[in-house]
XYZ file of N, CA and C in Angstrom:
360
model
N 32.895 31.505 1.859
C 31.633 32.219 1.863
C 31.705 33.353 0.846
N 30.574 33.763 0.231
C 30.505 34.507 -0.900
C 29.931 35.918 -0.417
N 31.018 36.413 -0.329
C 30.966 38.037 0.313
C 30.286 38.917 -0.763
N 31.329 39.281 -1.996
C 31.641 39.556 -3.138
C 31.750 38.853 -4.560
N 31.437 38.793 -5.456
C 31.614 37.961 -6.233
C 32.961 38.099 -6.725
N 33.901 36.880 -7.250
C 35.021 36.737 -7.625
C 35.569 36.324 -8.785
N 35.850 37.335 -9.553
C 36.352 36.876 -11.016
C 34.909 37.001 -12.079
N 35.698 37.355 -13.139
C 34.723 36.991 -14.378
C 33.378 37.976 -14.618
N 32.710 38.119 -16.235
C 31.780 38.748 -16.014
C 30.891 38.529 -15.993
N 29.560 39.473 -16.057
C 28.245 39.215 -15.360
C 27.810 38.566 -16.776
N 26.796 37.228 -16.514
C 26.690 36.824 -17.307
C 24.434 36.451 -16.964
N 23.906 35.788 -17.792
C 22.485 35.762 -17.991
C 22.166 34.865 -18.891
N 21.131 33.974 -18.388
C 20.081 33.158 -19.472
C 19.283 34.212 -20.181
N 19.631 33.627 -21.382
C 18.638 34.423 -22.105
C 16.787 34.774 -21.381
N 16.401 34.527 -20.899
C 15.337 34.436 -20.301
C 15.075 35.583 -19.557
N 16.504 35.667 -18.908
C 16.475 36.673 -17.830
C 16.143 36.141 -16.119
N 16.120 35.407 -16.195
C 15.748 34.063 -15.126
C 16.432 34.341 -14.507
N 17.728 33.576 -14.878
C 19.276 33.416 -14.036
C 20.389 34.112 -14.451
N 21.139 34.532 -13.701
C 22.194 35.802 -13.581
C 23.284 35.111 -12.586
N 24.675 35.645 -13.175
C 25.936 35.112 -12.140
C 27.116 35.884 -12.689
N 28.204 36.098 -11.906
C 28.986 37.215 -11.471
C 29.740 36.542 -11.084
N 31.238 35.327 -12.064
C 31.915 34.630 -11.104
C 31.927 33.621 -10.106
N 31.573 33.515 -9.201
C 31.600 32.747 -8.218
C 30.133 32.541 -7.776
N 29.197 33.563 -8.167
C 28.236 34.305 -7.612
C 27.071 34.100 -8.648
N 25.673 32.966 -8.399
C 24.557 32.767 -9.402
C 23.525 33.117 -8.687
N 22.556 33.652 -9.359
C 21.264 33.787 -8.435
C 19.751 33.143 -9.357
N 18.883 32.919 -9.389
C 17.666 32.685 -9.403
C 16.668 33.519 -9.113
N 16.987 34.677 -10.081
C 15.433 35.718 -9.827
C 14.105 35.541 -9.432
N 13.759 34.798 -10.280
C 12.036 33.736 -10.235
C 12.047 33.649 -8.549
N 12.902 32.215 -8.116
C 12.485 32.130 -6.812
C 13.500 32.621 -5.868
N 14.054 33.951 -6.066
C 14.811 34.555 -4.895
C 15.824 33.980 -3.979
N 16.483 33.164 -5.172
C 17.902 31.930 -4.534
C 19.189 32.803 -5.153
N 19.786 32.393 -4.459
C 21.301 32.603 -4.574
C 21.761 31.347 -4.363
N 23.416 31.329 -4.653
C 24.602 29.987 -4.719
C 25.481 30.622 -4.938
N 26.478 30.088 -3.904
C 28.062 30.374 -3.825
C 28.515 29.439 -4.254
N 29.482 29.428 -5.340
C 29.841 28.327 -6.058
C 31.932 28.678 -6.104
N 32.240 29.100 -4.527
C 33.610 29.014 -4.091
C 33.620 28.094 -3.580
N 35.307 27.400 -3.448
C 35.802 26.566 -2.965
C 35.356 26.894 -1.266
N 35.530 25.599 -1.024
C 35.285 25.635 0.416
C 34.738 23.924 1.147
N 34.542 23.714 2.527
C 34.339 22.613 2.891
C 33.515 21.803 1.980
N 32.885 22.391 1.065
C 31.508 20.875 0.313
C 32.435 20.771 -1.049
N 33.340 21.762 -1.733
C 33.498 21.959 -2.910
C 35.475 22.158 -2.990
N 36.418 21.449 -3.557
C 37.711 21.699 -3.788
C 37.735 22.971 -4.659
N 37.382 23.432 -5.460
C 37.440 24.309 -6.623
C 36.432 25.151 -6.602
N 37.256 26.411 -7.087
C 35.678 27.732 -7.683
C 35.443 27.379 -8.525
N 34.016 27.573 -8.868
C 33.441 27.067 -10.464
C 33.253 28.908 -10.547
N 33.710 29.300 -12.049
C 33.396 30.455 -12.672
C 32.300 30.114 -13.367
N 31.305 31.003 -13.640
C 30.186 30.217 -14.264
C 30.349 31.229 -15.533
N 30.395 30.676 -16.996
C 30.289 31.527 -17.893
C 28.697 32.022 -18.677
N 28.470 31.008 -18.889
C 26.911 30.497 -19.594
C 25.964 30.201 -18.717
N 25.040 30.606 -19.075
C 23.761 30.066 -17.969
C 22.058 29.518 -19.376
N 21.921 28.675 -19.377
C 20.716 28.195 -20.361
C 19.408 28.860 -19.508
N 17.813 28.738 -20.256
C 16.939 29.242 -19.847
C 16.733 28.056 -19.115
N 16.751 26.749 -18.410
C 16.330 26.121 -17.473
C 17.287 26.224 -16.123
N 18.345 26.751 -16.532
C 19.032 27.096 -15.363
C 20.087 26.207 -15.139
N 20.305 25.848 -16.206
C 21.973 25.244 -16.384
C 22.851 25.838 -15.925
N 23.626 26.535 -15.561
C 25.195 27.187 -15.568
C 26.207 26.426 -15.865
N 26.955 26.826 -17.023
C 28.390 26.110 -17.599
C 29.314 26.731 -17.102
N 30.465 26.380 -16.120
C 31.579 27.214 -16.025
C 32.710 26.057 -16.058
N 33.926 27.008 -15.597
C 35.440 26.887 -15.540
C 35.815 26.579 -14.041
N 36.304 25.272 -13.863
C 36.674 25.136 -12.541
C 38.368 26.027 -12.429
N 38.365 26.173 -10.673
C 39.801 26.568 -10.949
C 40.973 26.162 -11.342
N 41.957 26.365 -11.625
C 42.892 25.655 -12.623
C 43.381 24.656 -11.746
N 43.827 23.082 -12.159
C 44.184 22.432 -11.660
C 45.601 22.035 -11.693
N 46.113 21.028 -10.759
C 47.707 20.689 -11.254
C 48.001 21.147 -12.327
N 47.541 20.629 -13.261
C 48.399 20.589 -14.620
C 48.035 22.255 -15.429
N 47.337 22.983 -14.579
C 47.675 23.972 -14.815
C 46.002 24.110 -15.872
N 45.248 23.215 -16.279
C 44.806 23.053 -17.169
C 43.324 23.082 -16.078
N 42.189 24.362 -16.576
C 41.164 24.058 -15.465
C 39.999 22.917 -16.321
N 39.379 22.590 -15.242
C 38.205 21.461 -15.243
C 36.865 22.251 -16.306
N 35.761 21.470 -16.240
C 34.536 21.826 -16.299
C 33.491 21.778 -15.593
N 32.901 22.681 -15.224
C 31.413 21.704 -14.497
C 30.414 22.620 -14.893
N 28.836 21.912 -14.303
C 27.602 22.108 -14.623
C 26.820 22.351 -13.140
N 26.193 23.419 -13.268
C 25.170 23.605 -11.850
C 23.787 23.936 -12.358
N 23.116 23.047 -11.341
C 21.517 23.324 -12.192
C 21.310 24.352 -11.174
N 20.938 25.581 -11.049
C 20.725 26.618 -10.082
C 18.804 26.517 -10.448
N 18.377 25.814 -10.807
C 16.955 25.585 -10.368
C 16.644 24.496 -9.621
N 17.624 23.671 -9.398
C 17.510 22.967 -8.304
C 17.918 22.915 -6.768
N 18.329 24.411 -6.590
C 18.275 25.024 -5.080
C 19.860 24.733 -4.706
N 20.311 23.362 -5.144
C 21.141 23.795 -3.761
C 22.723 23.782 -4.398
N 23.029 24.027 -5.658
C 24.095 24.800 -6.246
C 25.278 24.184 -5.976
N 25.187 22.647 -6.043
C 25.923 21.500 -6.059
C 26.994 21.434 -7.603
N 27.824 21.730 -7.768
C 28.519 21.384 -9.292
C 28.737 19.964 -9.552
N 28.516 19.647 -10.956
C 28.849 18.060 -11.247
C 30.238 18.647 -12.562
N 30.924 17.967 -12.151
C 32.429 17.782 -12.686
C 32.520 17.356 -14.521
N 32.184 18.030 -15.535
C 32.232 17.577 -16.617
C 33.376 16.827 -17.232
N 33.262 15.967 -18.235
C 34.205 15.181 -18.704
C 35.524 15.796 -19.144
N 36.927 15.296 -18.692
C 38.528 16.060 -18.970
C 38.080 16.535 -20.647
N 38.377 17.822 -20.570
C 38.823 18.288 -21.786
C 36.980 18.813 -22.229
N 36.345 18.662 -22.089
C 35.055 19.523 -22.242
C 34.957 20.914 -21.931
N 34.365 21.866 -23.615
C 34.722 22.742 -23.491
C 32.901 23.232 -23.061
N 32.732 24.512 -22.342
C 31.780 25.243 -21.996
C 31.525 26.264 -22.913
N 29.995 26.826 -23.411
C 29.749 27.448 -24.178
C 30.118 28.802 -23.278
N 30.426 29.805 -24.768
C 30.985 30.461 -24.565
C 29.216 31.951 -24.118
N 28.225 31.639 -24.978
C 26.933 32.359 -24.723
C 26.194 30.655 -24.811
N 25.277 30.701 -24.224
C 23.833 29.732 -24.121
C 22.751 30.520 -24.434
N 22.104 30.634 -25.755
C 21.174 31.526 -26.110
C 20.197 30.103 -26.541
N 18.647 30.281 -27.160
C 17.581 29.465 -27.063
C 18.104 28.011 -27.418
N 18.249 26.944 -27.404
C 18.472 25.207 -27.386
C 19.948 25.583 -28.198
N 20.616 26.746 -27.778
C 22.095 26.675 -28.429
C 23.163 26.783 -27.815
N 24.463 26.178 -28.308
C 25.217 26.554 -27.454
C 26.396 27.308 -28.461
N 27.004 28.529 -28.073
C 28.380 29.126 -28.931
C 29.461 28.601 -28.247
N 30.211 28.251 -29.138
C 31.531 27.856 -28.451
C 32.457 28.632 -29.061
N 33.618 28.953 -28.335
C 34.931 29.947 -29.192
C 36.062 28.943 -28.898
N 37.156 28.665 -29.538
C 38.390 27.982 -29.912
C 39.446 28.918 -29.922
N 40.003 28.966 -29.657
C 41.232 29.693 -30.011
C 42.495 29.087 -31.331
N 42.401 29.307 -32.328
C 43.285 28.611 -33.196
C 44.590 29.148 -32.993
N 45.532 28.344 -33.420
C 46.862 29.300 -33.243
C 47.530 29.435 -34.848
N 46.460 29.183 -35.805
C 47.395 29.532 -37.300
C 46.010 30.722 -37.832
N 44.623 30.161 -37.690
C 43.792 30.823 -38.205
C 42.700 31.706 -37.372
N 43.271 31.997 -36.017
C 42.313 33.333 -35.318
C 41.595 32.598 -33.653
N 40.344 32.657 -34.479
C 39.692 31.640 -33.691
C 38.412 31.531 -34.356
N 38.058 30.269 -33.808
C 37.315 29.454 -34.302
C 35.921 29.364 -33.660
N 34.534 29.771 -34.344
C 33.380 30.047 -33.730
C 32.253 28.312 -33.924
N 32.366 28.047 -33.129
C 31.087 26.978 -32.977
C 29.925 26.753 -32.996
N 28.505 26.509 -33.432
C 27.510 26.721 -32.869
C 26.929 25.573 -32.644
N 26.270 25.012 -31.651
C 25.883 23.643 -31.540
C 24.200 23.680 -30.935
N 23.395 23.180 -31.658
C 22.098 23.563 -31.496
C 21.525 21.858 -30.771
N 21.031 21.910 -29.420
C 20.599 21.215 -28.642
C 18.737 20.816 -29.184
N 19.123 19.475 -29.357
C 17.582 18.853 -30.026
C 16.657 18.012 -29.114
């Protein structure tokens, strides 16, 4: 149960719509919240980093065996803040600003590496 929010920072659709705090998403418009901790419906916390203006949320599941965490996707306009499990090795934008997504890389010879991937 989502007392407090856990981990990570406060993050926002550009819109201003949707807002989340970790563990912790809400839905301004229609006055929803979602706990998106582990618990009986869910194995894993989803951290939510990104949130799009329809109410996507992209986050970071918690780290798994291999030490290596998951991905998933929550539509928090569809009420009931269910995560779907993105494909091994899919990375989550790092901001979701208008039909875009930023992604950051971490290189290990040249810094890191900035992405931008514009959704058509």
């Amino acid at each position: 149960m989502c007392e407090q929010p856990r981990g990570g920072d406060a993050v926002s659709s550009p819109n201003g719509r949707f807002v989340a705090v970790g563990t912790v998403a809400f839905d301004l418009q229609r006055r929803h919240g979602a706990c998106l901790e582990a618990g009986e419906s869910r194995k894993a916390d989803v951290f939510v980093r990104s949130i799009t203006d329809d109410g996507i949320a992209y986050g970071e599941l918690a780290a798994g065996p291999g030490g290596d965490p998951g991905a998933a996707e929550v539509d928090l306009s569809a009420g009931d803040g269910t995560p779907r499990a993105l494909p091994e090795g899919t990375r989550v934008p790092e901001w979701a600003l208008r039909d875009t997504g930023v992604f950051l890389t971490p290189h290990p010879v040249n810094g890191l590496l900035i992405s931008v991937l514009k959704h058509t």
